[in-house]
Tab-separated table of C-alpha atoms in Angstrom:
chain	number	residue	atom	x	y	z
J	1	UNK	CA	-15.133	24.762	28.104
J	2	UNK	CA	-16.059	28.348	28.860
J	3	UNK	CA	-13.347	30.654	29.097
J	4	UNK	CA	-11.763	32.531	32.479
J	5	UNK	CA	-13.279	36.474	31.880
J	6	UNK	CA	-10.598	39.011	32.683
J	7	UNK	CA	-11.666	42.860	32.550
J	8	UNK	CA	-8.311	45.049	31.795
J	9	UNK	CA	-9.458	48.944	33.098
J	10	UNK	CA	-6.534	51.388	31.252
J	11	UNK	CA	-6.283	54.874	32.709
J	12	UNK	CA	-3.469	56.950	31.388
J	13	UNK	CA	-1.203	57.861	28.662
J	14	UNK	CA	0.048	55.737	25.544
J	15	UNK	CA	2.464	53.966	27.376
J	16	UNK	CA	0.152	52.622	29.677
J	17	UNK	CA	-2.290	51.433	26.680
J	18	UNK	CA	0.863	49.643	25.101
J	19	UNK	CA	1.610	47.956	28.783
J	20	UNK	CA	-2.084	46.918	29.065
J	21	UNK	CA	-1.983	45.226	25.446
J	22	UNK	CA	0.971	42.991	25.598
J	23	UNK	CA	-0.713	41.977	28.865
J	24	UNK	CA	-4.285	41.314	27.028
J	25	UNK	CA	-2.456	39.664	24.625
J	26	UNK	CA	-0.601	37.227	26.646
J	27	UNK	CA	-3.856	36.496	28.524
J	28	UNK	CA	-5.795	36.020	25.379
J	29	UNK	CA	-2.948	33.636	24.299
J	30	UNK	CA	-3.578	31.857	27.659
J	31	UNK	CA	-7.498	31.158	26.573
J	32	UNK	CA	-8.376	34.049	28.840
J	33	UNK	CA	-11.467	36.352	27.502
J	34	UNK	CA	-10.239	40.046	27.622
J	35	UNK	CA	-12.323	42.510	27.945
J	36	UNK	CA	-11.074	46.203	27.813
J	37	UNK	CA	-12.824	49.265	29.675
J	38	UNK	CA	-16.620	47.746	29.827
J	39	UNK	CA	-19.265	49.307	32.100
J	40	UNK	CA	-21.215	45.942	30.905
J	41	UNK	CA	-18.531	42.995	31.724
J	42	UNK	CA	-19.232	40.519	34.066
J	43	UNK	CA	-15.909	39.769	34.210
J	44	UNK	CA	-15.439	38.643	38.296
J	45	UNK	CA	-11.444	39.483	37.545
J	46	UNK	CA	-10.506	43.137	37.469
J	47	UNK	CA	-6.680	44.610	36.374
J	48	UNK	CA	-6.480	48.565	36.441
J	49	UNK	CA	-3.631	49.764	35.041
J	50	UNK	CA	-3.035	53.118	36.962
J	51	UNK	CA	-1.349	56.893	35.932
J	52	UNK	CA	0.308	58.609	38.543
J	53	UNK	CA	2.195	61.387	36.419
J	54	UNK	CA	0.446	64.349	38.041
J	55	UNK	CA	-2.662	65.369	40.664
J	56	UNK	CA	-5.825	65.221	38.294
J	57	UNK	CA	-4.512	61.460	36.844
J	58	UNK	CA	-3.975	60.151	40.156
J	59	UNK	CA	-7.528	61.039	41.476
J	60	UNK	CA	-9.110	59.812	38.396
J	61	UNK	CA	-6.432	56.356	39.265
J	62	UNK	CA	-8.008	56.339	43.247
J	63	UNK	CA	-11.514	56.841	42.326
J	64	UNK	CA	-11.415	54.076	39.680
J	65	UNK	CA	-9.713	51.968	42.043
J	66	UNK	CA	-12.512	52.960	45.069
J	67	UNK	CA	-15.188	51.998	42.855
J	68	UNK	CA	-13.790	48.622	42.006
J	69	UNK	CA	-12.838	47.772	45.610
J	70	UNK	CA	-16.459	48.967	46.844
J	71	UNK	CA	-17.475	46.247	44.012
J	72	UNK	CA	-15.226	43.540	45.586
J	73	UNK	CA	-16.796	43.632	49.086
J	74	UNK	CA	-20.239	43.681	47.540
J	75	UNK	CA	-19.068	40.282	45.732
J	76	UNK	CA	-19.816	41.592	42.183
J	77	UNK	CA	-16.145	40.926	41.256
J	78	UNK	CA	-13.809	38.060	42.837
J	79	UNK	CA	-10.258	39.312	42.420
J	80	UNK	CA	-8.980	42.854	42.109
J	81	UNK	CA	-5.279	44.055	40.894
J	82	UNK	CA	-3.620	47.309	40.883
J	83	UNK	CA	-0.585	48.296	38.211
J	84	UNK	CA	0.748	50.894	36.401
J	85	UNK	CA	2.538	54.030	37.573
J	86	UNK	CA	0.391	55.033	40.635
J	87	UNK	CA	0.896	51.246	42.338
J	88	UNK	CA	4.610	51.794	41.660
J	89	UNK	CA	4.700	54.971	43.532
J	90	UNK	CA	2.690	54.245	46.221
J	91	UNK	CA	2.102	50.717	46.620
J	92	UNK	CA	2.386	50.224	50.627
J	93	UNK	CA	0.379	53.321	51.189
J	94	UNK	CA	-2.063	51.432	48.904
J	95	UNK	CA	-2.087	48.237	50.621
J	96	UNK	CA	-2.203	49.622	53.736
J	97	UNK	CA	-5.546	51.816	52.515
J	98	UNK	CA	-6.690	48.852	50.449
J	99	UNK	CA	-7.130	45.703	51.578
J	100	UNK	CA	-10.028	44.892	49.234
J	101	UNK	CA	-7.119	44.598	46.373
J	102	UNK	CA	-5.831	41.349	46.066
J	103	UNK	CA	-1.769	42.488	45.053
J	104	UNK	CA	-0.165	45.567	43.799
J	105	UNK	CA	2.294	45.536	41.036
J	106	UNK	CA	4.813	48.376	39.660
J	107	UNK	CA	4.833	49.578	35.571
J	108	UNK	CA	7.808	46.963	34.840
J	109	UNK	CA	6.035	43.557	36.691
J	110	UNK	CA	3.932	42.465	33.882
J	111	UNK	CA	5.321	38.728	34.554
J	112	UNK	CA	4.223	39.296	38.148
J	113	UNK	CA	0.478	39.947	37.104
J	114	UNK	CA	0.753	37.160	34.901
J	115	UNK	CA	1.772	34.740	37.869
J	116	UNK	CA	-0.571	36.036	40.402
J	117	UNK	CA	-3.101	34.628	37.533
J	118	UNK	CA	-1.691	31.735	37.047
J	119	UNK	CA	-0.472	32.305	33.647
J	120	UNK	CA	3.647	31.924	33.023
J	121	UNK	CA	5.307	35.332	33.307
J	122	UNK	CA	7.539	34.958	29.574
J	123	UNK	CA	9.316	38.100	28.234
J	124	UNK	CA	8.288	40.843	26.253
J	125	UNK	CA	8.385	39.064	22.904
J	126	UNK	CA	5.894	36.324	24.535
J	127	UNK	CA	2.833	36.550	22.815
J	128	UNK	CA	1.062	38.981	20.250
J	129	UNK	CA	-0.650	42.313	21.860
J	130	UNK	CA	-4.668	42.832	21.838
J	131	UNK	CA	-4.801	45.624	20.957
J	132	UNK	CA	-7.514	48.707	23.253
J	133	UNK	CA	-7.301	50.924	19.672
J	134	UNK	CA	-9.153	50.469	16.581
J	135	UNK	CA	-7.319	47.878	14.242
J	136	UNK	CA	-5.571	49.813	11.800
J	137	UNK	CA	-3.606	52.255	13.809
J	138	UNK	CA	-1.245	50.960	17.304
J	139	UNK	CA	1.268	52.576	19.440
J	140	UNK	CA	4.694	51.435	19.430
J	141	UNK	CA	6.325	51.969	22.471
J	142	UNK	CA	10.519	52.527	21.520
J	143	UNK	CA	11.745	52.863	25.077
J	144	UNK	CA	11.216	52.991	28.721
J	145	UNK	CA	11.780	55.735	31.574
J	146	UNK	CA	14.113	58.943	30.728
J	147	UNK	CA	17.408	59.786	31.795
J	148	UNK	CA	16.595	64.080	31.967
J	149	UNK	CA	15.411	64.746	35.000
J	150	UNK	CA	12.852	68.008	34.145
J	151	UNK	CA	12.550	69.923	37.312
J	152	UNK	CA	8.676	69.381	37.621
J	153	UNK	CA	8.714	65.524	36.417
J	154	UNK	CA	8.307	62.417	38.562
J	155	UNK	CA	8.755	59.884	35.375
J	156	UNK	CA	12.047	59.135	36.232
J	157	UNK	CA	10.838	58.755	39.927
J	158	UNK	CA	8.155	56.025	38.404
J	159	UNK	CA	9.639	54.289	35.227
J	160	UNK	CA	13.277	54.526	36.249
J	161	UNK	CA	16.317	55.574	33.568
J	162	UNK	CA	16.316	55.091	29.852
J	163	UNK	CA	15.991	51.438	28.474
J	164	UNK	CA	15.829	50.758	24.935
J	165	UNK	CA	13.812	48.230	23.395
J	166	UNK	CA	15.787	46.444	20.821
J	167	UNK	CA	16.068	47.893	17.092
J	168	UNK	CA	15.438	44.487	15.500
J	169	UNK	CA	12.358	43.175	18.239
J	170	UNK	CA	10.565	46.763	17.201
J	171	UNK	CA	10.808	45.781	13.704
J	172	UNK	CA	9.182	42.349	14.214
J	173	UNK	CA	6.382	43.862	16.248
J	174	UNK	CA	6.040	46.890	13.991
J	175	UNK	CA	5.940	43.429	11.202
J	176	UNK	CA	3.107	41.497	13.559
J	177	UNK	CA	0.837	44.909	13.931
J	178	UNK	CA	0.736	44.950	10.073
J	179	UNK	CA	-0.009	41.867	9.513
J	180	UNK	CA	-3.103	42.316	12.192
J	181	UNK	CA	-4.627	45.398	9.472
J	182	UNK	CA	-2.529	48.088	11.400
J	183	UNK	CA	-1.879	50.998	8.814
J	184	UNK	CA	-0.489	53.730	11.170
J	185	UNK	CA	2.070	53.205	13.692
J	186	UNK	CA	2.518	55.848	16.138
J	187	UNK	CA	5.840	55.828	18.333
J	188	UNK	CA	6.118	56.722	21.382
J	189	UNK	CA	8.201	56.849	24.527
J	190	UNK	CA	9.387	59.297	27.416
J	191	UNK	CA	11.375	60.772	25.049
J	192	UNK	CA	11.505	58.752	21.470
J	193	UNK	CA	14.933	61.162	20.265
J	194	UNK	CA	17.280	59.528	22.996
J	195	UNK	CA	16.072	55.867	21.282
J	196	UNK	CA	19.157	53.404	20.832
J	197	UNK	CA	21.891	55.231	23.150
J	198	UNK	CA	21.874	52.887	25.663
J	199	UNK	CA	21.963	49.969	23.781
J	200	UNK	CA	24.067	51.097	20.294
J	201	UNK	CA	26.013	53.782	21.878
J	202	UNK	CA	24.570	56.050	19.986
J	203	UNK	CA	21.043	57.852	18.832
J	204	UNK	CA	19.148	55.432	16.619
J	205	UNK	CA	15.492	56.959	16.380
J	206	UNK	CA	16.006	58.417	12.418
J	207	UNK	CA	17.217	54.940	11.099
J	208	UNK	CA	14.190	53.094	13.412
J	209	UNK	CA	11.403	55.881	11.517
J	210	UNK	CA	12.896	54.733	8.378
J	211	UNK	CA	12.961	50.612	8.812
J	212	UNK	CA	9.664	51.527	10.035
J	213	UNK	CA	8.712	52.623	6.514
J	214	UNK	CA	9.811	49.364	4.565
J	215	UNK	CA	7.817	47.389	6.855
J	216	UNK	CA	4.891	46.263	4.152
J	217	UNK	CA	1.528	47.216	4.998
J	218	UNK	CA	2.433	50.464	6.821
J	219	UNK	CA	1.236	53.405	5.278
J	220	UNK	CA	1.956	55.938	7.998
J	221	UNK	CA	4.414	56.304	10.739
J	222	UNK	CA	4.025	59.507	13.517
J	223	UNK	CA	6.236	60.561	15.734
J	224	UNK	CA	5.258	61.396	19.441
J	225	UNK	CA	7.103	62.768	22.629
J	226	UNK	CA	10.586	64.560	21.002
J	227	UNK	CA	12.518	65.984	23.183
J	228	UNK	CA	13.922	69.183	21.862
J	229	UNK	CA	17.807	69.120	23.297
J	230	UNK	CA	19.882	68.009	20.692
J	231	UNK	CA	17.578	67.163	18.704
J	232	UNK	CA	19.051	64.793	15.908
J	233	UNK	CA	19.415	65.886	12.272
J	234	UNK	CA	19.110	62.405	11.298
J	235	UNK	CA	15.557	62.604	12.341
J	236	UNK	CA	14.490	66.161	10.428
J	237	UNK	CA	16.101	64.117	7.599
J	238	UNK	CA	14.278	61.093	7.689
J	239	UNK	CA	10.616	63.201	8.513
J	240	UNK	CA	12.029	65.345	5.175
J	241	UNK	CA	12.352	62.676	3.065
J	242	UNK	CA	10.262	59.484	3.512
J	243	UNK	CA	6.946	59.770	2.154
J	244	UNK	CA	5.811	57.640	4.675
J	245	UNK	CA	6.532	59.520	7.909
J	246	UNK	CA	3.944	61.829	8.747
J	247	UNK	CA	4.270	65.673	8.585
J	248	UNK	CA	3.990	65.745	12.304
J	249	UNK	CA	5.737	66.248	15.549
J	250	UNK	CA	4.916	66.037	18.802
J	251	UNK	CA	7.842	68.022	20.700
J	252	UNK	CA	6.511	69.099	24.276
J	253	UNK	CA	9.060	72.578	24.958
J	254	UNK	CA	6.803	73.947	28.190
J	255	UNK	CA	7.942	77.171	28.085
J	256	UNK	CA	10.443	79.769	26.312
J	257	UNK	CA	11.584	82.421	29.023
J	258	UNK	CA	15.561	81.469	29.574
J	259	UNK	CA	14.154	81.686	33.136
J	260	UNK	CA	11.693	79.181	33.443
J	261	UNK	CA	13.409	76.953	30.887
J	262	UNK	CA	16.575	76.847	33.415
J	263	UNK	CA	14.050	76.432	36.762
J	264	UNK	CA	12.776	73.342	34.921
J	265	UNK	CA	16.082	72.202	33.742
J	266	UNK	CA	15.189	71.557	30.304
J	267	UNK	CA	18.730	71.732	29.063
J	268	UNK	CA	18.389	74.061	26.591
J	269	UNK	CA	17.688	78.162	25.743
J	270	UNK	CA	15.070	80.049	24.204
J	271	UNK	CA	17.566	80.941	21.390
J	272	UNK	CA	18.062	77.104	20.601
J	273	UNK	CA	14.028	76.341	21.142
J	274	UNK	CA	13.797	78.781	18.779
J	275	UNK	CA	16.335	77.572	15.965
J	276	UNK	CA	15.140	74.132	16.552
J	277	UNK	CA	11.619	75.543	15.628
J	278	UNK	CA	12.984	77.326	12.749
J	279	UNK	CA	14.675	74.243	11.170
J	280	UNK	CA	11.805	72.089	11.888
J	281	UNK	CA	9.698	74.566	9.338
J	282	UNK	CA	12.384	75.441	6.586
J	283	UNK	CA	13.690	71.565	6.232
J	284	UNK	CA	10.236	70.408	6.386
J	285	UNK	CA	7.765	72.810	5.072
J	286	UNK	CA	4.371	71.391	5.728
J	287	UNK	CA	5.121	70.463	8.965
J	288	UNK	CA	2.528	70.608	11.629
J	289	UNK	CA	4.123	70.644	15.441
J	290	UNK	CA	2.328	69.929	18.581
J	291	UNK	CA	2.964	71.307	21.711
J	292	UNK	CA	2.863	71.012	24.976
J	293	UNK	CA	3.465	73.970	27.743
J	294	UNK	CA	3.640	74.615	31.304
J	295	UNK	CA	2.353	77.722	32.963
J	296	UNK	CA	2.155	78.485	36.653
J	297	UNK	CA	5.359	77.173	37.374
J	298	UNK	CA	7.879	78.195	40.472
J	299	UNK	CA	9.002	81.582	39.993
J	300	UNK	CA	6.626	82.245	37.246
J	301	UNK	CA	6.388	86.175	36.397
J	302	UNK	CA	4.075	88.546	34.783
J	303	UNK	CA	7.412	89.021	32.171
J	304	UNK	CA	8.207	85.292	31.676
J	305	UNK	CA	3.970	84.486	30.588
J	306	UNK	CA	4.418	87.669	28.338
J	307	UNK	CA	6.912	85.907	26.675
J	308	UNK	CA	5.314	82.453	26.693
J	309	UNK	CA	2.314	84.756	24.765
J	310	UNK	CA	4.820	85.830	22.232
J	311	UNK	CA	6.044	82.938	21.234
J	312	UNK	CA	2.655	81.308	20.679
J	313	UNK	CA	1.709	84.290	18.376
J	314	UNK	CA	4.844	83.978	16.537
J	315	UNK	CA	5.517	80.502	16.482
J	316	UNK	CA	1.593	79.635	15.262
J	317	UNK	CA	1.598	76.001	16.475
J	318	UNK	CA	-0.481	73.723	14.775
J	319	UNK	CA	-1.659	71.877	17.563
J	320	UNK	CA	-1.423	73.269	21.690
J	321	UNK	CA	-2.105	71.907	24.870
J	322	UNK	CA	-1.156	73.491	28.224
J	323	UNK	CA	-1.501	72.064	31.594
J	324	UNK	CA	-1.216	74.810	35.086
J	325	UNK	CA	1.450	73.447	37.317
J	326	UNK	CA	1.302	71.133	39.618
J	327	UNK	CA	3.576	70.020	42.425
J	328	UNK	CA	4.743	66.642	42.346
J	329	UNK	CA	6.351	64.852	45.572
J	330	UNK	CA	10.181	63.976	45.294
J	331	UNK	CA	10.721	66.302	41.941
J	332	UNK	CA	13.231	68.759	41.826
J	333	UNK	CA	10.910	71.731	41.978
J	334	UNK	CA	8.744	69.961	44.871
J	335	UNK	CA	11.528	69.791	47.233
J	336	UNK	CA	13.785	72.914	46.200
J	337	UNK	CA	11.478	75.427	44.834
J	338	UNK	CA	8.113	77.291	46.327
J	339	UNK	CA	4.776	76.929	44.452
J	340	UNK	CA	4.790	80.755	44.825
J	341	UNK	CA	2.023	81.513	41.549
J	342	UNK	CA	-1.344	81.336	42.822
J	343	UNK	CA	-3.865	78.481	41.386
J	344	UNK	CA	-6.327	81.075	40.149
J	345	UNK	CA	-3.527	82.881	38.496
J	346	UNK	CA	-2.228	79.144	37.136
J	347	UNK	CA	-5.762	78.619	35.762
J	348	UNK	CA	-6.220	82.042	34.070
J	349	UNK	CA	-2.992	81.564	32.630
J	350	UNK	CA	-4.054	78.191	31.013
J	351	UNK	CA	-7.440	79.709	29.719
J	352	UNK	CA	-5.560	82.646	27.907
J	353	UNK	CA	-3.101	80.537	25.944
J	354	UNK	CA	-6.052	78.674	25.081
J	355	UNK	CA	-8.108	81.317	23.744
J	356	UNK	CA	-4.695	82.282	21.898
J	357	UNK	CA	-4.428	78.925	20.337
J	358	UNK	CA	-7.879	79.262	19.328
J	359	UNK	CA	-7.191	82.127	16.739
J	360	UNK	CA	-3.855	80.412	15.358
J	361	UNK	CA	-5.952	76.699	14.796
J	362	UNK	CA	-8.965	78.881	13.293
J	363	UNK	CA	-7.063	80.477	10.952
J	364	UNK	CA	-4.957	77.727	10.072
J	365	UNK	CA	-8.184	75.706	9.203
J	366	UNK	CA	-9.820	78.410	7.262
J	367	UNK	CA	-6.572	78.603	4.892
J	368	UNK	CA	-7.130	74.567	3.740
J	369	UNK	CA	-10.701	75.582	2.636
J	370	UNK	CA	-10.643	74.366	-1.034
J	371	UNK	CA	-7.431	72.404	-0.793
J	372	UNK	CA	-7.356	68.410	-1.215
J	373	UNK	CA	-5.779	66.341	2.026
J	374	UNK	CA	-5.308	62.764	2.440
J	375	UNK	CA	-7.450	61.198	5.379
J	376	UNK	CA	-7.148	58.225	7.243
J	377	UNK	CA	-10.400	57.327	7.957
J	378	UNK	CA	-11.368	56.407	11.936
J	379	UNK	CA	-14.995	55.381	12.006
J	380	UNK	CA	-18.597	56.728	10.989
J	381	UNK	CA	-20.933	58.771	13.158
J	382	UNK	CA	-24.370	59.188	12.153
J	383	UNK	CA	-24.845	59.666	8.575
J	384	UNK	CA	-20.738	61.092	8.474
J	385	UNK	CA	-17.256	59.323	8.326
J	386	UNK	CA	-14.383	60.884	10.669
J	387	UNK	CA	-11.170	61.035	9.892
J	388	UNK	CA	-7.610	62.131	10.223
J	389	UNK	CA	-5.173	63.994	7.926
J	390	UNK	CA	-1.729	63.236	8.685
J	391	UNK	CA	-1.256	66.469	10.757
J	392	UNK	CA	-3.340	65.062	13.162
J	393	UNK	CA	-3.183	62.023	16.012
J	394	UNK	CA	-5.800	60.237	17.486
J	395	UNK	CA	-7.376	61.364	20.557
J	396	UNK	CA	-5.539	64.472	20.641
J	397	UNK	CA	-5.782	66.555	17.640
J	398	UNK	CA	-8.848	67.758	15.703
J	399	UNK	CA	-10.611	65.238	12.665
J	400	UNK	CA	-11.964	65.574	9.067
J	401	UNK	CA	-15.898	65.101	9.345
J	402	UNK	CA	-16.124	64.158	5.746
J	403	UNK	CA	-19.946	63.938	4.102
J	404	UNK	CA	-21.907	60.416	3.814
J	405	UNK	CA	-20.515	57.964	0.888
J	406	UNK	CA	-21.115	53.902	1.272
J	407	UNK	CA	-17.917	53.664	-0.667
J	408	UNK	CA	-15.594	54.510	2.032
J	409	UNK	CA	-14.151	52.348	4.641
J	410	UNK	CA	-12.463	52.451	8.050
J	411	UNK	CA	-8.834	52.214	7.942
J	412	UNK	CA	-8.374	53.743	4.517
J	413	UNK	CA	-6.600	56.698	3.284
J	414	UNK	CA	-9.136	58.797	1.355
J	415	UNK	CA	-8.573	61.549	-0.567
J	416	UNK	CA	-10.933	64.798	0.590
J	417	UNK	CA	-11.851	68.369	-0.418
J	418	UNK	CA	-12.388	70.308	2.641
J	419	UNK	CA	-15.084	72.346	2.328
J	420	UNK	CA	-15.712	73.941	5.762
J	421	UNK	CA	-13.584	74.774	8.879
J	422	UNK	CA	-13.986	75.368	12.286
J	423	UNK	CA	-11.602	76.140	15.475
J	424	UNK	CA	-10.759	72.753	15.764
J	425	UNK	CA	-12.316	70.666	13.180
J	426	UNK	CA	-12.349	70.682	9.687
J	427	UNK	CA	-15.415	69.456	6.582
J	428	UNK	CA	-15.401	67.785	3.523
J	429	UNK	CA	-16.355	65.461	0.867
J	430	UNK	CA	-14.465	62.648	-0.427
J	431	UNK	CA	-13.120	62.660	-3.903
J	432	UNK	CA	-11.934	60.233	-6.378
J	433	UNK	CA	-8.009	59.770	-5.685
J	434	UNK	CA	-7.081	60.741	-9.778
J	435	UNK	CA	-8.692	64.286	-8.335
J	436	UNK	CA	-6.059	65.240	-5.596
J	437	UNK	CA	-2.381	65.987	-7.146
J	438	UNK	CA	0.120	65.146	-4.504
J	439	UNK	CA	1.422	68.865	-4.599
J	440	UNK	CA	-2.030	70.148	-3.210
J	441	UNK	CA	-1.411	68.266	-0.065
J	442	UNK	CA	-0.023	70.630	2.862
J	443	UNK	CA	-0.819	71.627	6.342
């Protein structure tokens, strides 16, 4: 009997991929055929899991969802549904705009889409994810929604308050991935560090990133999305000392001026951003941090970007990404504050921490010339293999294009001697493993 085609369209962040997984993988379970993100399908049932965190995401979410409903009355596709963050914020004025879409459903009504295809909702633990990523690395989604209410942020306004996922259900999905031929697992949530409160009582997130570790098969474990108030000690412990937890953080701060940091209610000073950073580096040496900042924001001076500048230049982030502001309906800085810095200004702002970032990553690649890293290797282009070192996530950060050698394999950590840099990416050539000391390895 040939098998019901479903095509699963992800737009989004992690959290969204994770969403659109466990719902693959029920389907699949159901003797559905998933297929994920084809322009060649001719799957006649469409899902599109929608982002709606800020204005370029939710065009990208309408257009997607245009051309799919443009396909529906031209009777290349039967049935069309709408989730994800986007349908929960504006699902009437999507059905009222939309009639070509058979049902809209919110980020937390997977069992709904499951019923409007006939399929039994079950629970969270129903089923084993398909996973959208290559096989041997998967996100692992800790919690849902966050409880701190930035100024410019409409997550709470789509995901709702904090909700745990339970320590020991984590553990047994962390167990299934690894047993699938994942080797990295890569956590993630609104904000991983408040993990466990709302279930234990208290802040669980350093004891999770080291069960994580003594689950077998799991070679690396990276932490994403730390939020930097109170940030727990348990966690610069655990990154310290398990071998297993990579040397990397993802800790979005937006901005240093005490100004801006109060507009955007981040709960904390520049002075604490600032030791936080310190004791990042001294407890854990070879630490690489990502960041994340906002420029363009209400209120924004001349001053307060002069002192975003500094703290780039003196801070030296491994990894950067900035985003201009941009107003968000129902926020805290939508409703009580004026989008007073011009867009041009916004933009130019952008582009110059940019071109700042540029000189810290090229000179922090041209110091690993010579040195020996250990790669994770992602797939082969052409006559190279690509890969990671563990200062570096997928899709986000820059790769090791390491030089041609049958002997290699996808999903394998390789040792390499870099032999090249660029801004963003480094070279190499793969060495026997005897060759690369352990000490030699640092970011």
């Amino acid at each position: 009997m040939r098998k019901r085609k479903i095509h699963i369209v992800t737009l989004g962040c992690a959290k969204n991929i994770v969403d659109t997984e466990h719902l693959g993988g029920r389907l699949d379970a159901a003797g559905w055929e998933v297929v994920y993100d084809s322009d060649a399908t001719d799957a006649r049932v469409v899902v599109i899991n929608t982002c709606g965190f800020i204005g370029d995401a939710k065009e990208e979410s309408v257009n997607t969802i245009l051309r799919f409903a443009a396909a529906r009355e031209e009777g290349r596709i039967d049935r069309l549904f709408v989730m994800g963050c986007l349908s929960e914020r504006y699902r009437d004025e999507l059905r009222d705009e939309l009639p070509e879409v058979d049902d809209f459903f919110g980020v937390n009504d997977l069992g709904d889409v499951l019923q409007a295809l006939g399929e039994r909702p079950g629970d969270r633990s129903c089923g084993e994810r398909r996973l959208t990523t290559p096989p041997h690395y998967a996100y692992l989604k800790i919690s849902e929604g966050c409880n701190w209410g930035c100024g410019y942020c409409a997550i709470p306004l789509i995901r709702g308050r904090h909700v745990s996922v339970p320590f020991e259900e984590l553990l047994d999905e962390a167990a299934a991935l690894a047993g699938k031929g994942v080797r990295e697992l890569i956590v993630i949530a609104q904000d991983t560090t408040y993990y466990g409160i709302d279930l234990y009582g208290r802040r669980r997130l350093g004891e999770l990133l080291r069960a994580l570790c003594r689950v077998e098969g799991i070679e690396w474990v990276r932490l994403h999305y730390a939020y930097p108030a109170h940030f727990p000690r348990e966690v610069i412990e655990a990154m310290r000392d398990e071998p297993k937890i990579c040397k990397y953080l993802d800790i979005p701060l937006q901005h240093i001026s005490d100004r801006m940091l109060g507009a955007m209610r981040r709960g904390l000073s520049k002075a604490e951003t600032v030791r936080l950073v310190e004791e990042l580096r001294r407890e854990i040496p070879d630490i690489a941090l990502r960041t994340t900042l906002l420029v363009g924001y209400p209120g924004e001076t001349e001053a307060d970007f002069e002192e975003l500048l500094d703290f780039v230049r003196e801070a030296r982030f491994e990894r950067l990404g900035v985003f201009p502001y941009s107003e968000e309906e129902g926020t805290y800085s939508a409703t009580e504050l004026r989008d007073d810095v011009p867009p041009e200004v916004k933009t130019a702002r952008a582009e110059q921490v940019m071109a700042l970032q540029q000189e810290v990553s090229r000179s922090g690649n041209e110091r690993l010339v010579g040195s020996l890293q250990r790669v994770m290797v992602d797939r082969r282009e052409g006559d190279r293999w690509v890969g990671r070192t563990q200062y570096d996530s997928p899709e986000v950060d820059q790769e090791v294009l390491i030089g041609s050698s049958d002997a290699l394999r996808v999903g394998t950590l390789v040792d390499v001697r870099i032999t090249a840099a660029d801004d963003y990416d480094l070279y190499g050539e793969a060495v026997p493993s005897a060759q690369a000391p352990a000490e030699e390895y640092s970011a």
